[in-house]
Short mmCIF file of C-alpha atoms in Angstrom, two decimals:
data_model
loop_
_atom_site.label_atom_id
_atom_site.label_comp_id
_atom_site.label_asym_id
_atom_site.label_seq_id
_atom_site.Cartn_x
_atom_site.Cartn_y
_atom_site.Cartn_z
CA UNK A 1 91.49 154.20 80.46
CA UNK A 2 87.83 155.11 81.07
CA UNK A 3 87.64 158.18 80.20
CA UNK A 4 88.15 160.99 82.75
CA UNK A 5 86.67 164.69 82.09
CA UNK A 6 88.98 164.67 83.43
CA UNK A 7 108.36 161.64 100.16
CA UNK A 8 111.57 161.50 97.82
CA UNK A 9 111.81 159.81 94.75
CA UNK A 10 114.97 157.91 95.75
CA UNK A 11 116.59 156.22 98.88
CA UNK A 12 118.32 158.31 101.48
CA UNK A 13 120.73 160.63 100.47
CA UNK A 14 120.60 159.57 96.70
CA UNK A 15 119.27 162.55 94.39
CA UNK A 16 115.86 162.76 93.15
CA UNK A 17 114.66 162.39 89.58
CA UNK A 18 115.07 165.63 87.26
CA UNK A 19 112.34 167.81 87.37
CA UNK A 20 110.84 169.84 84.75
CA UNK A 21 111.25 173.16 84.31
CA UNK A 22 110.49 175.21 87.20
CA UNK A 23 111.27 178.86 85.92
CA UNK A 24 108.18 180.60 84.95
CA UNK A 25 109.19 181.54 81.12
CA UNK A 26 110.20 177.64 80.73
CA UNK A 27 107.10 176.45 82.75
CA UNK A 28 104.98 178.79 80.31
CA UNK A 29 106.88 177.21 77.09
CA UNK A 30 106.57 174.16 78.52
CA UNK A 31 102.72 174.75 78.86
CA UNK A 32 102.24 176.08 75.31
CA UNK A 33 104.28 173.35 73.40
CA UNK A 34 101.75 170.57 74.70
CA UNK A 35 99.00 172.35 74.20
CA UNK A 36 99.74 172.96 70.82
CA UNK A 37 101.33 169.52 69.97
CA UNK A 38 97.62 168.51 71.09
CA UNK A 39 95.58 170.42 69.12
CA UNK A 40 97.50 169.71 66.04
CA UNK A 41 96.78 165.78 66.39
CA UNK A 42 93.17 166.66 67.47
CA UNK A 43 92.67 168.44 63.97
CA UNK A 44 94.62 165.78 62.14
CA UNK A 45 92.57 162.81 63.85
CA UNK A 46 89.30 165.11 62.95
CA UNK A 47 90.32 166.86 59.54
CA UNK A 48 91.32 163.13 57.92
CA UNK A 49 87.60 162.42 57.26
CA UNK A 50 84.32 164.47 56.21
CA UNK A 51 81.02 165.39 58.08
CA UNK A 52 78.85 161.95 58.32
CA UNK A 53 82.46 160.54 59.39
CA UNK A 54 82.57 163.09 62.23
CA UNK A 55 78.76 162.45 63.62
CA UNK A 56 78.50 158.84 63.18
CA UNK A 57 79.07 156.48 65.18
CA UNK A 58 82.28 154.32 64.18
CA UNK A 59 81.00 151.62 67.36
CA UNK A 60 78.81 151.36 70.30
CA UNK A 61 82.17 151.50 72.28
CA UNK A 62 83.06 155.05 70.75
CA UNK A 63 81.37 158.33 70.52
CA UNK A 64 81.21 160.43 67.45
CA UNK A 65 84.85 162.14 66.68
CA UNK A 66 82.17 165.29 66.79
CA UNK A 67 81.48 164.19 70.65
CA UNK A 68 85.56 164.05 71.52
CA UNK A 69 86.36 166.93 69.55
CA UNK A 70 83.68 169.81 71.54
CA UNK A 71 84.16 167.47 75.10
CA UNK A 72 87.91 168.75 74.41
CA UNK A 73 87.22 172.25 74.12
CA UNK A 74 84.44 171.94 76.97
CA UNK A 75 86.91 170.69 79.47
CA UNK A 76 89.62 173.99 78.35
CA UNK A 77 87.01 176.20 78.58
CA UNK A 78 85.84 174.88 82.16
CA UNK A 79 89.35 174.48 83.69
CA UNK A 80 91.93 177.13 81.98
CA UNK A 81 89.21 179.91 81.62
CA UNK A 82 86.33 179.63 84.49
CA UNK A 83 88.27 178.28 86.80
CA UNK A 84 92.32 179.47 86.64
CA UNK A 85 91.02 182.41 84.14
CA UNK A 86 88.38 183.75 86.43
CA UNK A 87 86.05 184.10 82.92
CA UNK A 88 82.44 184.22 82.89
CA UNK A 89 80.75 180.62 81.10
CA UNK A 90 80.73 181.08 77.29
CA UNK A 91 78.04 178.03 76.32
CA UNK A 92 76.90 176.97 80.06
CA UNK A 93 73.99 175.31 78.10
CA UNK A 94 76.15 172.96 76.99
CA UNK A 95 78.27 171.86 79.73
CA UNK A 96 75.68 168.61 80.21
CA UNK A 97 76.31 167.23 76.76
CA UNK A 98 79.61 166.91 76.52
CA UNK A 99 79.76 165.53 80.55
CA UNK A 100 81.65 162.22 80.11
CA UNK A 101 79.54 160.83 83.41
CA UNK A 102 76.50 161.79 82.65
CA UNK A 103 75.73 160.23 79.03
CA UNK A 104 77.18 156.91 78.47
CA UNK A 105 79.08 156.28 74.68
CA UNK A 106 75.89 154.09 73.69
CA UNK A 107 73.42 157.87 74.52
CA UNK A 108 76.05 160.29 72.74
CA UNK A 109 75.03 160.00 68.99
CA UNK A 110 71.01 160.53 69.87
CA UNK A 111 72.31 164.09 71.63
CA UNK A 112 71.96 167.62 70.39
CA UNK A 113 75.58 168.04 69.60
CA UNK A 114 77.41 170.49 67.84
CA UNK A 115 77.56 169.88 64.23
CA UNK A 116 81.19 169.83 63.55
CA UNK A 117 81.99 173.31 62.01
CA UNK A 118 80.71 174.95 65.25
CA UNK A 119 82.39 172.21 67.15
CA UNK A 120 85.25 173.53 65.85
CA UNK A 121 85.17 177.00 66.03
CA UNK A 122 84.48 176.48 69.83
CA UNK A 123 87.38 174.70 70.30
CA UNK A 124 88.98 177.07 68.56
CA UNK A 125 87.59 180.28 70.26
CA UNK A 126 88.62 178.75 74.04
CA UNK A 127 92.17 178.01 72.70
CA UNK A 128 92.88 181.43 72.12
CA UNK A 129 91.25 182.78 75.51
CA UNK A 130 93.08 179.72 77.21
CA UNK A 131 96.52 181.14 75.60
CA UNK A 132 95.71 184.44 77.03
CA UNK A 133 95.27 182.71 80.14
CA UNK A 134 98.55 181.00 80.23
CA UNK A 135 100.20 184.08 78.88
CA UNK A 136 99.25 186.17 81.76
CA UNK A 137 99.65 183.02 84.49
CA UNK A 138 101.17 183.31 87.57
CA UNK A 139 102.93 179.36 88.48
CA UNK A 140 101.53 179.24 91.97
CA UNK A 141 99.52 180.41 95.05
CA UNK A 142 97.43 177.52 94.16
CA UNK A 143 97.83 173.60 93.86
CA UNK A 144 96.21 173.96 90.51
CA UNK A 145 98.57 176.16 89.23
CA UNK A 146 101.77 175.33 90.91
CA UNK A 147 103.93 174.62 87.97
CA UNK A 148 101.66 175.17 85.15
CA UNK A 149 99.70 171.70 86.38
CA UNK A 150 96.28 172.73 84.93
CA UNK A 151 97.62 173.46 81.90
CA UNK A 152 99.63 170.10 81.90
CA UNK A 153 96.10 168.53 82.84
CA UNK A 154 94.36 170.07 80.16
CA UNK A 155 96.84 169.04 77.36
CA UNK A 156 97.11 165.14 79.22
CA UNK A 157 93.32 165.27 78.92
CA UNK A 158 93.06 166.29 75.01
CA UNK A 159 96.19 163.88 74.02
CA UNK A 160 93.92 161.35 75.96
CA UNK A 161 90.96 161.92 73.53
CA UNK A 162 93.27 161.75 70.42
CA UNK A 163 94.03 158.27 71.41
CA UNK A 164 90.65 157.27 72.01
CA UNK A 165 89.79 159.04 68.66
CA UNK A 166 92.69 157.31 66.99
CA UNK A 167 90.83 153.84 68.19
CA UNK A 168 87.88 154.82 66.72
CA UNK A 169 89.60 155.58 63.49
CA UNK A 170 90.53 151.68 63.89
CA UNK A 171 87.65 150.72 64.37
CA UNK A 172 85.81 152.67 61.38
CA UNK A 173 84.99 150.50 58.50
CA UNK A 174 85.86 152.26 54.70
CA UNK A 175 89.34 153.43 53.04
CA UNK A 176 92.52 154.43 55.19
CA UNK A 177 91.67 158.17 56.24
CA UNK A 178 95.61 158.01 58.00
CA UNK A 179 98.82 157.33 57.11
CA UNK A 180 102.38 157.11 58.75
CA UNK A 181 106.06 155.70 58.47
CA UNK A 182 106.49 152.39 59.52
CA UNK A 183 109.34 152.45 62.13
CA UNK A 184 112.86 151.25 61.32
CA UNK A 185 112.82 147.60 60.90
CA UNK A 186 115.57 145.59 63.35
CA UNK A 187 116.55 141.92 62.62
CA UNK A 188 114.96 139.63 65.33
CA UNK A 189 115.83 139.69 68.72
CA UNK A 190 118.64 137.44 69.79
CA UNK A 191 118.89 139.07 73.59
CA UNK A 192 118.04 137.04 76.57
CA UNK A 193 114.34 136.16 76.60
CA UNK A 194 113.98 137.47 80.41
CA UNK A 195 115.58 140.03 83.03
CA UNK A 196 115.77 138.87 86.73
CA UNK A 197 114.78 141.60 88.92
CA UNK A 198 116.25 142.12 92.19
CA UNK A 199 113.69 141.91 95.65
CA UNK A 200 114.06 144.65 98.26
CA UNK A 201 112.58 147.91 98.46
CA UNK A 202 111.61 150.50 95.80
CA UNK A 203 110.39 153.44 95.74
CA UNK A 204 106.54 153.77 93.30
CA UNK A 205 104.60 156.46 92.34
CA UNK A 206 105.73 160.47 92.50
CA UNK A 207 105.30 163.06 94.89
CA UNK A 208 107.79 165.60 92.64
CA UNK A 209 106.43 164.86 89.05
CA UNK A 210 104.78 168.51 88.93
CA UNK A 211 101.91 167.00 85.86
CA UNK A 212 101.38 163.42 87.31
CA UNK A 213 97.93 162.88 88.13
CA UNK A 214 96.06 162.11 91.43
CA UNK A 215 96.50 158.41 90.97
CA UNK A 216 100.57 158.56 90.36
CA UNK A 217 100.69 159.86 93.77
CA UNK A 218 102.27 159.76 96.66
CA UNK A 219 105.66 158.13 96.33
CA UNK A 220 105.87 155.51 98.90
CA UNK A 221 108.04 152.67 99.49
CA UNK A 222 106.98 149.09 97.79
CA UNK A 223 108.49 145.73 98.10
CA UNK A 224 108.54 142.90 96.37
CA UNK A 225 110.47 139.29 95.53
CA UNK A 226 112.52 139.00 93.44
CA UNK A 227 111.50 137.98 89.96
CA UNK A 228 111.66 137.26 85.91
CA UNK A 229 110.36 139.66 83.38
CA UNK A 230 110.41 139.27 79.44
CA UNK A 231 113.03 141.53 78.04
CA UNK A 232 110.62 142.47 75.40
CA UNK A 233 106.75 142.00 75.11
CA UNK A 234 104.90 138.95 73.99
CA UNK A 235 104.73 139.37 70.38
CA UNK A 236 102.50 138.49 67.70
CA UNK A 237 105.24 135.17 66.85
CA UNK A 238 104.62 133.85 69.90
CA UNK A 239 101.16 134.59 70.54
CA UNK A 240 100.24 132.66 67.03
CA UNK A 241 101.55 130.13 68.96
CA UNK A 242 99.00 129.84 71.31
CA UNK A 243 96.38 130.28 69.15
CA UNK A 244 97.50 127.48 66.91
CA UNK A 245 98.37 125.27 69.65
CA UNK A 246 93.98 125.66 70.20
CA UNK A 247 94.53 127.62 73.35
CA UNK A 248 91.43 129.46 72.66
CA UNK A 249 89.32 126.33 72.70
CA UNK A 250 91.22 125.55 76.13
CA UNK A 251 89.68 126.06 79.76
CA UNK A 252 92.71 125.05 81.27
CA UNK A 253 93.96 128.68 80.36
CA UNK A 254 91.71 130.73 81.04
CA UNK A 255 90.43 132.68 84.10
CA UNK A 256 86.64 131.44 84.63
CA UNK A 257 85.20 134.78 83.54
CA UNK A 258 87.44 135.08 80.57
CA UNK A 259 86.59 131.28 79.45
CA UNK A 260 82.67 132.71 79.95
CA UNK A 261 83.25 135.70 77.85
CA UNK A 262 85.44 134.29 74.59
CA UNK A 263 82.81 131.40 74.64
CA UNK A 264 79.74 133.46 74.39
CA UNK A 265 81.24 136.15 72.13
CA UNK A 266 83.23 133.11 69.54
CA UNK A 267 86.49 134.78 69.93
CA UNK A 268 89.24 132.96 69.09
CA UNK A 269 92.02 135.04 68.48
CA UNK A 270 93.06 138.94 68.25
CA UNK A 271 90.88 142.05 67.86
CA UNK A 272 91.20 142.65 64.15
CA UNK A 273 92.88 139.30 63.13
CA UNK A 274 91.48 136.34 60.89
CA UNK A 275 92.68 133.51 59.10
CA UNK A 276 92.64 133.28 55.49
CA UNK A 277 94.90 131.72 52.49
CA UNK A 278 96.33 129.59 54.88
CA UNK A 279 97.93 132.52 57.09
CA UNK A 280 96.99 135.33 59.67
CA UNK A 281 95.99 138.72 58.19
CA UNK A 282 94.90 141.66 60.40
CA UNK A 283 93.13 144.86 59.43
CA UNK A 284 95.41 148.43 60.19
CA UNK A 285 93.60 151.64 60.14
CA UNK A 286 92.09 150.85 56.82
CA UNK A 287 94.50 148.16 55.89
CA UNK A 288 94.36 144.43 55.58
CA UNK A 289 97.87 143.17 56.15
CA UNK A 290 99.91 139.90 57.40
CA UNK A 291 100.12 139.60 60.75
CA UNK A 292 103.75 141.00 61.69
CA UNK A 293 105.33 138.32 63.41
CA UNK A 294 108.12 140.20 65.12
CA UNK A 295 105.56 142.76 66.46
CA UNK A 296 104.78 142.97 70.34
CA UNK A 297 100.67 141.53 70.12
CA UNK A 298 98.14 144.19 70.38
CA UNK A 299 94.36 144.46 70.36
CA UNK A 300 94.35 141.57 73.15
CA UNK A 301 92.34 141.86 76.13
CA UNK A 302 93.27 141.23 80.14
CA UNK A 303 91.73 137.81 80.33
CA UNK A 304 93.71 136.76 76.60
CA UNK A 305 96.90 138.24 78.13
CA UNK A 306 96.37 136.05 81.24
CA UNK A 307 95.50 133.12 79.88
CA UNK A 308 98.62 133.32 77.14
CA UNK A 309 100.84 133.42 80.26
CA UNK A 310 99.74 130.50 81.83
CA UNK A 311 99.64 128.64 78.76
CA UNK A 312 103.64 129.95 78.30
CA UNK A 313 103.88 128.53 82.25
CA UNK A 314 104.10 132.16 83.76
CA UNK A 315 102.21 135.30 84.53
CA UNK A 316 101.16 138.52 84.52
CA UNK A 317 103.49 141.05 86.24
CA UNK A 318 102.41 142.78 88.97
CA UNK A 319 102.30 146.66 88.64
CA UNK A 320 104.44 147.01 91.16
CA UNK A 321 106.62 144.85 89.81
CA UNK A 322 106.52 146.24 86.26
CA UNK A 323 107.62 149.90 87.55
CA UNK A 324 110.56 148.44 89.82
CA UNK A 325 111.47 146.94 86.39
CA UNK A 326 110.95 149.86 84.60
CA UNK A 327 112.36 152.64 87.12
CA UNK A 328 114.67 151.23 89.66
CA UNK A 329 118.00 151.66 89.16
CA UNK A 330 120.02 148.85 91.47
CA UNK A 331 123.03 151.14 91.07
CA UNK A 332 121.67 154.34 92.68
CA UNK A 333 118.94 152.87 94.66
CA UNK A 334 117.17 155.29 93.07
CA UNK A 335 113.65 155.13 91.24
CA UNK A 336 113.99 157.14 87.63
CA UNK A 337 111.34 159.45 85.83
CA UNK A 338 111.87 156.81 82.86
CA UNK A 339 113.25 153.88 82.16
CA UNK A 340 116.31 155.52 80.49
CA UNK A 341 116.55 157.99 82.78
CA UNK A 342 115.23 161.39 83.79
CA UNK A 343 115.31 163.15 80.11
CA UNK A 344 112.01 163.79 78.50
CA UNK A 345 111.33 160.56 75.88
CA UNK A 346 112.74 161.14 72.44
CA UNK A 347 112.33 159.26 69.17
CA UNK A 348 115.40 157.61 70.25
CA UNK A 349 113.53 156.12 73.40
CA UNK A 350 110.73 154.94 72.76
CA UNK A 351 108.00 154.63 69.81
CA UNK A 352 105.06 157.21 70.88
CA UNK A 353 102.96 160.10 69.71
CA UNK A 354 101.35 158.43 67.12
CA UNK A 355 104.89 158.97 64.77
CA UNK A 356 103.88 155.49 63.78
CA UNK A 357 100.92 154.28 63.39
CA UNK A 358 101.90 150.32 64.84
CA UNK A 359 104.07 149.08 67.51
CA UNK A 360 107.65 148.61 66.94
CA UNK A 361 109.40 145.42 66.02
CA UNK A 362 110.21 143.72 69.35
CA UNK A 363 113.93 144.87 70.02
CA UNK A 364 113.66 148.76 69.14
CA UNK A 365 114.97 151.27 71.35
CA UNK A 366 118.22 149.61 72.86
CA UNK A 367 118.24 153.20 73.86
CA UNK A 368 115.11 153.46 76.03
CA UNK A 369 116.33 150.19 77.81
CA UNK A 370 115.60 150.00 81.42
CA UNK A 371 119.20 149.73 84.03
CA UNK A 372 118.42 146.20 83.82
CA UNK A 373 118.33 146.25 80.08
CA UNK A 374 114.32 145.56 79.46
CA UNK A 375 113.21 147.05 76.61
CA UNK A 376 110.15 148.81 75.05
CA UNK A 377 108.70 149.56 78.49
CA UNK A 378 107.57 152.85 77.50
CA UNK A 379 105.32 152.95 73.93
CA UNK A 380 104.47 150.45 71.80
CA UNK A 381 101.65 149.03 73.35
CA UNK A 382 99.70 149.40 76.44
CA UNK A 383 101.17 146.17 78.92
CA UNK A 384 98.06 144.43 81.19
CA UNK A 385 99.54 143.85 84.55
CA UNK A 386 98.01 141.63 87.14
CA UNK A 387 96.84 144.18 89.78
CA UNK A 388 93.31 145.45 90.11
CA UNK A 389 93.62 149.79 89.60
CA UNK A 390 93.67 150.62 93.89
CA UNK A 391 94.64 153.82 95.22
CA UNK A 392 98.26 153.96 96.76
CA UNK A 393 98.53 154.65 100.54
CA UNK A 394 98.06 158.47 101.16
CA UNK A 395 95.97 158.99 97.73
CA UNK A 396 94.26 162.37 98.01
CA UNK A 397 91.63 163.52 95.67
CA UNK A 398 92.75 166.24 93.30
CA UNK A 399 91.30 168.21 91.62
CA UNK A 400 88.38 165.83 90.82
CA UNK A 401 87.09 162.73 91.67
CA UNK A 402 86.13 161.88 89.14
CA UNK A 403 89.80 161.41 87.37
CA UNK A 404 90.96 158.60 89.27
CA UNK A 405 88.10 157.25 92.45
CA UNK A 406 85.11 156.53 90.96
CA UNK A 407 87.29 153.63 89.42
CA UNK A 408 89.04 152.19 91.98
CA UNK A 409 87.91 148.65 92.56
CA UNK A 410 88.08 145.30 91.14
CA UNK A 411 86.62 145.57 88.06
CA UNK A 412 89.32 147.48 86.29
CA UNK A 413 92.81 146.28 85.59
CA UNK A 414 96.37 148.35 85.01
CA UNK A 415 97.49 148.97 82.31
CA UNK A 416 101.33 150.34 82.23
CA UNK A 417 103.75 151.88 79.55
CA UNK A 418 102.03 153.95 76.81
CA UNK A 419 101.67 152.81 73.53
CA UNK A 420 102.43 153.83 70.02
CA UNK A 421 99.18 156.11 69.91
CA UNK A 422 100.25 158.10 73.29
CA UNK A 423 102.03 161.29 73.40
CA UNK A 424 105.24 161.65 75.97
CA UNK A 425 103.07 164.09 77.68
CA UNK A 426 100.67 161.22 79.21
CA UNK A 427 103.22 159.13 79.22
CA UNK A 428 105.45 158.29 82.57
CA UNK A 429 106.98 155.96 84.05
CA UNK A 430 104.38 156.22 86.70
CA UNK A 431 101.20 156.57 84.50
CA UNK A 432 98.47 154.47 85.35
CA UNK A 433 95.88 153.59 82.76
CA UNK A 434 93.22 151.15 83.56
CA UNK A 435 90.07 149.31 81.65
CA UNK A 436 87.62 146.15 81.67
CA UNK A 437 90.11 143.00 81.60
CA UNK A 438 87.52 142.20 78.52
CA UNK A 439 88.41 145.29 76.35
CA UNK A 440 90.31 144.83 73.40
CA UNK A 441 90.10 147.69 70.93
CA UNK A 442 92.53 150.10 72.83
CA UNK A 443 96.20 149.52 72.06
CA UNK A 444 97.08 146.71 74.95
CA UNK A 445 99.28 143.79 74.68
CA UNK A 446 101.18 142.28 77.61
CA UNK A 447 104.81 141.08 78.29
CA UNK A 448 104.79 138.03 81.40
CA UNK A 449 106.84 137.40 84.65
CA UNK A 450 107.96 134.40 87.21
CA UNK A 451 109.06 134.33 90.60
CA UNK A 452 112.48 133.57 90.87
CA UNK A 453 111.70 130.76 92.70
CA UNK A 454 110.46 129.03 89.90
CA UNK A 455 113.59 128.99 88.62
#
């Protein structure tokens, strides 16, 4: 995602999705708990490595962990206190720095920033005025604070930034500065390799979700063909595959832009991967390891991802198609908050909040299936879908738009699902993430579709 600063949900007479919390105590715990589960990753991503760590720049893609850390603590201080809070500015002066659209990545390094141990204590400082905001909030009279939804937005927003600070702990260069359990191995997966999806109707995006974002919204009715999706996503096994078979060195595969780009920049395979001792190693957050084969593929970019699944003989999903996979339910007729169901994810469900720090063997989470038995829709890895990031029909503006507008267009592509690195906060089963189609350092991989027609 580029970085922000950031009707029913069923068929007639069919019950909506659960809801969150709507009493004002709950709402308030509700509030608290994210806020706090985000802080404590922000000051494990920052407190795992020293000063010159903080302040330098890991890659021209990334700003300084220093940069993410005060931008979160900006964006608190502007939302929860000046503008639910009512508070007077406490560091106006710096409101310009830490402005996502007005310096690029590339400027953020040469800026006056704050060192980190003032960094800090700012952060630190708004927290505790932002708690005494929330303690004394009253869930409405506004749409920013109907159900606690700026303080939902403010914790989406930091859990955002511990992703993209978790990427730039990839791609930092020097000793592991993180560690984590591996998830529970499975034997390989001996399912069926694909899902048909029934056409007709469904019903995409939210209008009830009370934290969804501008761009989930409105729920409106979608159709689409029936089709073939992988139970599982593409994973490193069968991507190897394609590298070995030379599709890299292939035009036949590739989208003309994408053949352009791997050309000029030599790629020719994974972000991270290379070949040595006669097999494929990858580097892992400090680590050089063998390639995982039963892995879902990550560190792959759009135009990789598309030109895999034509050299497999299919194709992308569409996004529309990969949330009536995820969240239709063909008994109910019914569109769910998840693909489980309508319970908030669990480690049972699906692998996220950076619990582990890789995907999950393909397989995992039989309990986080879809209705049509899919799996690993939600975590793991971020999926590439087909569609270009487009508002839906009825897509108002809110609160900024800067979150979700300034991007719409063809140059970005969807992303759907989460990944490993994401917290269940910013994670739905109508989240939208988007990027170039030529990134490849964020956590993406892909799982591919046919018509049913081609059957």
């Amino acid at each position: 995602m580029t970085e922000p600063t950031e009707p029913t949900t069923g068929s007639p007479g069919t019950p909506g999705p659960a809801a969150p919390p709507t009493d004002p105590e709950a709402l308030r715990e509700r509030a608290l708990a994210a806020l706090l589960t985000a802080r404590d990753r922000t000051a494990l991503l920052t407190g795992c490595v020293d000063g010159p760590e903080l302040t330098a720049q890991h890659s021209p893609l990334m700003s300084p962990l220093v940069w993410d850390l005060a931008h979160i603590g900006n964006q608190e201080e502007q939302w929860l206190l000046r503008t639910v809070g009512g508070h007077e500015a406490m560091r106006p002066e710096i409101d310009g720095l830490y402005d996502a659209f007005e310096h690029p990545r590339s400027e953020r390094p040469r800026l006056p920033l704050l060192p980190p141990e003032e960094a800090r204590r700012y952060a630190a400082e708004v927290r505790g005025r932002a708690l005494d905001v929330l303690a004394g909030s009253v869930f409405g009279g506004t749409r920013l604070t109907e159900a606690g939804f700026a303080f939902g937005m403010i914790a989406q927003h930091e859990q955002q930034h511990d992703e993209t600070m978790l990427i730039t702990h990839q791609l930092r260069s020097g000793p592991p500065a993180l560690s984590a359990p591996d998830p529970e191995p499975v034997g390989p997966f001996t399912g069926p390799a694909e899902v048909l999806v029934p056409g007709g109707p469904f019903t995409m995006g939210t209008s009830t979700e009370p934290w969804a974002l501008d761009n989930e919204r409105p729920a409106h009715r979608r159709k689409v063909a029936p089709f073939l999706i992988d139970t599982v996503p593409v994973t490193n096994a069968r991507y190897t595959a394609f590298v070995e078979d030379g599709g890299y060195g292939d035009p036949r595969w590739w989208a003309p832009e994408g053949w352009e780009h791997v050309r000029r920049h030599g790629i020719t395979a994974p972000l991270f991967w290379r070949r040595e001792g006669g097999q494929w190693l990858r580097r892992r957050f400090g680590v050089t390891e063998p390639v995982p084969p039963d892995e879902p593929v990550v560190h792959v970019s759009w135009y990789e991802a598309d030109a895999w699944a034509r050299w497999a003989g299919r194709r992308l999903p569409t996004e529309a198609e990969w949330e009536k996979a995820a969240r239709h339910d063909p008994a109910t007729g019914r569109s769910r908050r998840h693909p489980w169901g309508d319970a908030d994810p669990g480690p049972r469900h699906a692998n996220l909040g950076q619990r582990h720090l890789r995907p999950a063997p393909a397989g995992s989470y039989p309990a986080g299936a879809s209705p049509l038995g899919v799996r690993q829709l939600i975590g793991d890895v971020w999926e590439w879908t087909s569609s270009d990031f487009a508002p839906y029909p009825g897509f108002r503006v809110f609160p900024y738009r800067e979150y979700s507008q300034v991007f719409f267009g063809p140059e970005y592509k969807v992303l759907r699902g989460g990944s490993f690195a994401v917290d269940p906060v910013a994670c739905r089963g109508t989240f939208r993430n988007w990027d170039y189609p030529v990134r490849r350092q964020i956590f993406s991989g892909f799982r591919t579709a046919r018509s049913a027609e081609d059957v």
